[in-house]
Coordinates of C-alpha atoms and ligand atoms in Angstrom, one line a residue:
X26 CA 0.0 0.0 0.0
X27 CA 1.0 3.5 -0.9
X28 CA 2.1 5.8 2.0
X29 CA -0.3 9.2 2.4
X30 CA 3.2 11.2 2.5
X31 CA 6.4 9.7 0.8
X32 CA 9.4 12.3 1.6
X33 CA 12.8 10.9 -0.5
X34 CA 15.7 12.4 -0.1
X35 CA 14.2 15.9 0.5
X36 CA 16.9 18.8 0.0
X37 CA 16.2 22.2 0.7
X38 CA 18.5 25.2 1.0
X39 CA 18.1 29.2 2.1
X40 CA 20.4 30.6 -0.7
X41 CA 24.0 28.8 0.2
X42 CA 23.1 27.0 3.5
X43 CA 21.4 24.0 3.5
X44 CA 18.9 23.5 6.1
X45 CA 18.1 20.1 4.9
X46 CA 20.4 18.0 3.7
X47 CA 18.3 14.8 2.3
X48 CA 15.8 13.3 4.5
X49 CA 13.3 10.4 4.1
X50 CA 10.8 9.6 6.1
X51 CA 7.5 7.9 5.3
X52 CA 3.5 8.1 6.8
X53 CA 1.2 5.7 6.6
X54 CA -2.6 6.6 7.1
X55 CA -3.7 7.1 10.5
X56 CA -0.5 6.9 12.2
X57 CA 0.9 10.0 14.0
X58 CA 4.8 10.6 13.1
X59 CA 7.1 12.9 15.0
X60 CA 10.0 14.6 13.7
X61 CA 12.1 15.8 17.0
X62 CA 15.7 17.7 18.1
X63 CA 16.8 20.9 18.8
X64 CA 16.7 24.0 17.6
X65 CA 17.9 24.6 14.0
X66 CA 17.8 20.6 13.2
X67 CA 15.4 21.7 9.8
X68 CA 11.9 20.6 11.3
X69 CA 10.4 23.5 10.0
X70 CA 12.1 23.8 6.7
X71 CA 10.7 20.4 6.4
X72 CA 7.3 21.2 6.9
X73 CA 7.2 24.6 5.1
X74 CA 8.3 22.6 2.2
X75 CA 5.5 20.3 2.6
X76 CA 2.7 22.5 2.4
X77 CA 4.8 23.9 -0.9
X78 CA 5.8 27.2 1.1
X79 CA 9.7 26.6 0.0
X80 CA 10.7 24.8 -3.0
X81 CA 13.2 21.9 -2.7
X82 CA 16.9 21.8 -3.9
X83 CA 16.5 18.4 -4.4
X84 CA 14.5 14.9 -3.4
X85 CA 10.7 14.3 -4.1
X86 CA 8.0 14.5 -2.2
X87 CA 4.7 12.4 -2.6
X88 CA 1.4 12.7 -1.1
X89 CA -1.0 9.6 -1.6
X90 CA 1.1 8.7 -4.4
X91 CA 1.5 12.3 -6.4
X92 CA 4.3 14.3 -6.7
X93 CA 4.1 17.7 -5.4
X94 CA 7.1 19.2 -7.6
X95 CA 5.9 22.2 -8.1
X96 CA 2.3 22.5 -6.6
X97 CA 1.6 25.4 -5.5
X98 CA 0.8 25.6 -2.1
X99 CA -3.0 26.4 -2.1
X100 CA -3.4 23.4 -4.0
X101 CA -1.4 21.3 -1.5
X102 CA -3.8 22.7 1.2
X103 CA -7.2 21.7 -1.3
X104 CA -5.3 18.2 -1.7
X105 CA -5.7 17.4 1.8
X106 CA -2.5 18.5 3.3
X107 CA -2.9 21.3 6.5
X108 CA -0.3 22.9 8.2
X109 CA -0.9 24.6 12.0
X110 CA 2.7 26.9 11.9
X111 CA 5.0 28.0 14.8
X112 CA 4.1 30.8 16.6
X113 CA 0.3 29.9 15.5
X114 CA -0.4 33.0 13.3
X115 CA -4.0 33.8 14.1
X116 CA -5.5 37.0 13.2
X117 CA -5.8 39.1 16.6
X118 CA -8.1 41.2 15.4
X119 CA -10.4 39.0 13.8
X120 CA -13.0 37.0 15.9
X121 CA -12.1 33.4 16.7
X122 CA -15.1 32.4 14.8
X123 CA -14.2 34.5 11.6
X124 CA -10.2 32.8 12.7
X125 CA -12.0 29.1 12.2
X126 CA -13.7 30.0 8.6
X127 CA -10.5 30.8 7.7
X128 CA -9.5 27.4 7.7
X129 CA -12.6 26.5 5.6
X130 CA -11.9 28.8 2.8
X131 CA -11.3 26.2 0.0
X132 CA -14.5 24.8 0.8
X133 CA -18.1 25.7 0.1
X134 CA -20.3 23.1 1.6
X135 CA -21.8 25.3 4.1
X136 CA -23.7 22.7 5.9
X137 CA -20.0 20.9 6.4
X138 CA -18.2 24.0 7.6
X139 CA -20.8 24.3 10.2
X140 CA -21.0 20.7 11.4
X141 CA -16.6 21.4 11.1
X142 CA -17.1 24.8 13.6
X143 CA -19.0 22.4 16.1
X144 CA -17.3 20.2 15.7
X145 CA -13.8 22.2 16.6
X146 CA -15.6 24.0 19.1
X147 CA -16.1 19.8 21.2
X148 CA -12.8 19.4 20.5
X149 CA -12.0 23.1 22.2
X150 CA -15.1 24.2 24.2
X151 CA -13.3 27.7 25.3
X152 CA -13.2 28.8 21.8
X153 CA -16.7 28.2 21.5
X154 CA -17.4 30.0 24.6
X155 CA -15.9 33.1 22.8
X156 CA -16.8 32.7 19.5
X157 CA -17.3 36.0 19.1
X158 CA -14.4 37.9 20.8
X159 CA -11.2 39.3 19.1
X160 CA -8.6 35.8 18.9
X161 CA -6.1 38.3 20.5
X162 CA -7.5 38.0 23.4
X163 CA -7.0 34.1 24.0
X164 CA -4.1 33.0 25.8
X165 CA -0.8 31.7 24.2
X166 CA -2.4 28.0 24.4
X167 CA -5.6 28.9 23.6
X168 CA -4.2 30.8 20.6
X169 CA -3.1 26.9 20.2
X170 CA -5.9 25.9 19.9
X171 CA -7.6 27.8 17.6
X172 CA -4.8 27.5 15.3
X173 CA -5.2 23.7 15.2
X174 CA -9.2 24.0 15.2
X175 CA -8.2 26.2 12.0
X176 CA -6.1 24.0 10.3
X177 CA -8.7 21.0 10.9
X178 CA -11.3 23.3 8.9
X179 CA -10.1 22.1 5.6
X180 CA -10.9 18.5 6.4
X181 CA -7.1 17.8 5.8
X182 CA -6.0 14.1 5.5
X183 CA -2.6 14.7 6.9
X184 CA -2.7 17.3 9.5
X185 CA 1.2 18.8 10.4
X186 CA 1.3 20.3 13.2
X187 CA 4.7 22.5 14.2
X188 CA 5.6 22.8 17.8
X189 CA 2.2 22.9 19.3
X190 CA 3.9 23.2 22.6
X191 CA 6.1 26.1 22.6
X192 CA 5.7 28.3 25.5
X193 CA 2.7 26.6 27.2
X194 CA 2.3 26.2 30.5
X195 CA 2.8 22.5 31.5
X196 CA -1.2 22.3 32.1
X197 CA -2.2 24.0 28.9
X198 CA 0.4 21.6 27.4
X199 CA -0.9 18.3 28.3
X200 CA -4.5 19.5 27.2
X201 CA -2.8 20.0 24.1
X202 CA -1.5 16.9 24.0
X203 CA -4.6 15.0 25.3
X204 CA -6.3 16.5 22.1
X205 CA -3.6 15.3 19.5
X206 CA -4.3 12.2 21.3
X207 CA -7.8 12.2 20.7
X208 CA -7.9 13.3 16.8
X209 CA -5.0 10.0 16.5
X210 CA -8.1 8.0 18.1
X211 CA -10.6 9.5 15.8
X212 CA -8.3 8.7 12.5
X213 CA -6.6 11.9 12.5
X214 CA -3.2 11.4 10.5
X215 CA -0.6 13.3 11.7
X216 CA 2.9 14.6 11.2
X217 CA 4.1 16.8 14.4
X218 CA 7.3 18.6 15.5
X219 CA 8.2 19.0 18.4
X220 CA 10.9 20.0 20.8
X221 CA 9.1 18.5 24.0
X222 CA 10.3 14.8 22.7
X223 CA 9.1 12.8 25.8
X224 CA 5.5 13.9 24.9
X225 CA 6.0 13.8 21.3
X226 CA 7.1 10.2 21.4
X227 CA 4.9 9.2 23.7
X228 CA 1.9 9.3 21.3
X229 CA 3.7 8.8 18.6
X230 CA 3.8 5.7 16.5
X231 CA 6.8 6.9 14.1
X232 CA 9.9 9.5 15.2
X233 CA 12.3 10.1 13.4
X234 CA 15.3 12.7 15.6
X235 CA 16.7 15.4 13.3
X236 CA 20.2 17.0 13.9
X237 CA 21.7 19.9 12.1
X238 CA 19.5 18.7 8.3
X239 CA 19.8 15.0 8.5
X240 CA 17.5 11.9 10.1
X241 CA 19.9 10.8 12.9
X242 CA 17.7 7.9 14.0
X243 CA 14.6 6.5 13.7
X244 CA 12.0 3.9 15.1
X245 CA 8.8 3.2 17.1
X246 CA 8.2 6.2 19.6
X247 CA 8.1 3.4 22.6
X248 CA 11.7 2.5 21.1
X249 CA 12.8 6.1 21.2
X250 CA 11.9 7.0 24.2
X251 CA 13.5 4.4 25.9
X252 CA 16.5 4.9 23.7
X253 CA 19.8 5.8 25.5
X254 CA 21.2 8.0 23.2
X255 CA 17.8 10.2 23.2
X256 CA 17.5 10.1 26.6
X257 CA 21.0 11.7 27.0
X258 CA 20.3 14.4 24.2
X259 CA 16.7 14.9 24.3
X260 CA 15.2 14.2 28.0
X261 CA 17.8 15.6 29.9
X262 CA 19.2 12.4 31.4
X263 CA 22.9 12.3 32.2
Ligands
LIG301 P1 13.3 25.5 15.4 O1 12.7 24.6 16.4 O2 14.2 26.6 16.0 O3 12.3 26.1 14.5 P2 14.0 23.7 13.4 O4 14.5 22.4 13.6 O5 12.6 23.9 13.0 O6 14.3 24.6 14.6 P3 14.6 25.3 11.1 O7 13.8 26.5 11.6 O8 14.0 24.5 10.0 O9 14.9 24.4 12.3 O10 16.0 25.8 10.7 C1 17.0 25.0 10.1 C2 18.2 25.9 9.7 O11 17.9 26.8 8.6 C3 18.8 26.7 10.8 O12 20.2 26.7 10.7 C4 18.2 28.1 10.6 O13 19.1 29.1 11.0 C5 18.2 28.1 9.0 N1 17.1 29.0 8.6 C6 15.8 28.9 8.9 N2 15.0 29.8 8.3 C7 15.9 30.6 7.5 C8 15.8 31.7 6.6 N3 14.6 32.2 6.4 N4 16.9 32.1 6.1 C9 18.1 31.6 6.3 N5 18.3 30.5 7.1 C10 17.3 30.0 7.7

C-alpha cells in the first residue's frame, strides 16, 4: 500500500546554506509521526516545504502517491494536506469564529463547515465559549488551539502540526496533548514537530530525531523513548 506522504531524499536550502540535507521519512494513514531535536535541526524547513511554502533543492515528495514538484501551495492545502505553523499565526483582530472559517476557505459546503465549527468547538469548548471575541485576546495555548481547530477546517487528510507546545504552561500543554491524542483516536493522520520529545514520542507511532539537516535515528516512539542515546540528548538524562 501506498504511504499518504512519501518524503525521498528531500533537500532544501536558504540561498547557500542548507537546512536540509536529504531526509526520508514515510506516513502511513492514521498513524501519527514525529520529527524531534533541537533548535535549527530543519523541522520546519521540512514542513514549510511540505505545504509547498519553500521549494526543494533536491529529493521528491509524494502525497498519496503524487508528486508535489511544483504545486503550488494552495493546492497542497485543497489536496488534503494542512499545516498549524509555529508561533500559530492567528488574526488578533479578527474573531475566533471568523479565525475558524478561515481554515474553511477552499470549501463551500456550508452545511459541512458548520457541522466542522462544532465540531472544533467539542474538541475546544473555550473557543466556543468566545466565539465571538477578538482571537487576541485568548491566551498563548488557547491561541493553540484555535490555530489547530483552523487548520482541521479544511478537512485535511494529513494534519502537520509544528511545535504545538512552545511556550505553554505544562497544564495548557498536556491539554494539548490529550487533544492530538484524541484526533489519532478519531483517524486523525498526523505529522508533528516538536521539541518536548518525551510527549511527542509518547503518542507517537513513528519518530524520526533530526540533527543539524539530516534523520539521525529512527523507530517506534516506545523504542525512542526508551533509547539511551535520546535520553542523554533529548530528556535531559545524564
Ligand atoms: P526551530 O525549532 O528553532 O524552528 P527547526 O528544527 O525547525 O528549529 P529550522 O527552523 O528548519 O529548524 O532551521 C534550520 C536551519 O535553517 C537553521 O540553521 C536556521 O538558522 C536556518 N534557517 C531557517 N530559516 C531561515 C531563513 N529564512 N533564512 C536563512 N536561514 C534560515
Amino acid at each position: 500500500m501506498t504511504a499518504l506522504l512519501e518524503v525521498e531524499d528531500l533537500r532544501v536550502a536558504y540561498g547557500k546554506i542548507e537546512a536540509v540535507k536529504g531526509i526520508s521519512f514515510k506516513v502511513e494513514a492514521g498513524q501519527v509521526v514525529t520529527l524531534i531535536g533541537t533548535n535549527g535541526a530543519g523541522k520546519t524547513t521540512t514542513l514549510r516545504t511540505l505545504s509547498g511554502l519553500l521549494k526543494p533543492i533536491g529529493g521528491q515528495v509524494k502525497f498519496e502517491g503524487k508528486p508535489l514538484g511544483s504545486v503550488p501551495a494552495h493546492k497542497i492545502v485543497a489536496m488534503g494536506l494542512a499545516h498549524s505553523p509555529e508561533g500559530r499565526h492567528i488574526f488578533p483582530r479578527m474573531t475566533i469564529e471568523e479565525n475558524l472559517l478561515l481554515g474553511a476557505y477552499l470549501r463551500s459546503d456550508s452545511d459541512g463547515i458548520t457541522k466542522d465549527v462544532e465540531r472544533a468547538y467539542e474538541l475546544f469548548p473555550i473557543l466556543g465559549e468566545r466565539k465571538k471575541q477578538a482571537a487576541g485576546t485568548l491566551s498563548g495555548g488557547e491561541q493553540q488551539m484555535l490555530a489547530m481547530g483552523r487548520a482541521l477546517m479544511s478537512r485535511p487528510k494529513l494534519l502537520m502540526l509544528d511545535e504545538p507546545s512552545m511556550g505553554l504552561s505544562p497544564i495548557m500543554m498536556q491539554k494539548i496533548m490529550a487533544t492530538i491524542q484524541e484526533l489519532k483516536s478519531q483517524g486523525t493522520t498526523i505529522l508533528l514537530v516538536e521539541q518536548n520529545a518525551q510527549a511527542a514520542l509518547s503518542l507517537a507511532d513513528t519518530g524520526h530525531v533530526m540533527e543539524t539537516g539530516r534523520v539521525v535515528l529512527s523507530g517506534t516512539g516506545a523504542d525512542l523513548l526508551h533509547d539511551e542515546s535520546v535520553r542523554k540528548a533529548y530528556l535531559g538524562e545524564d
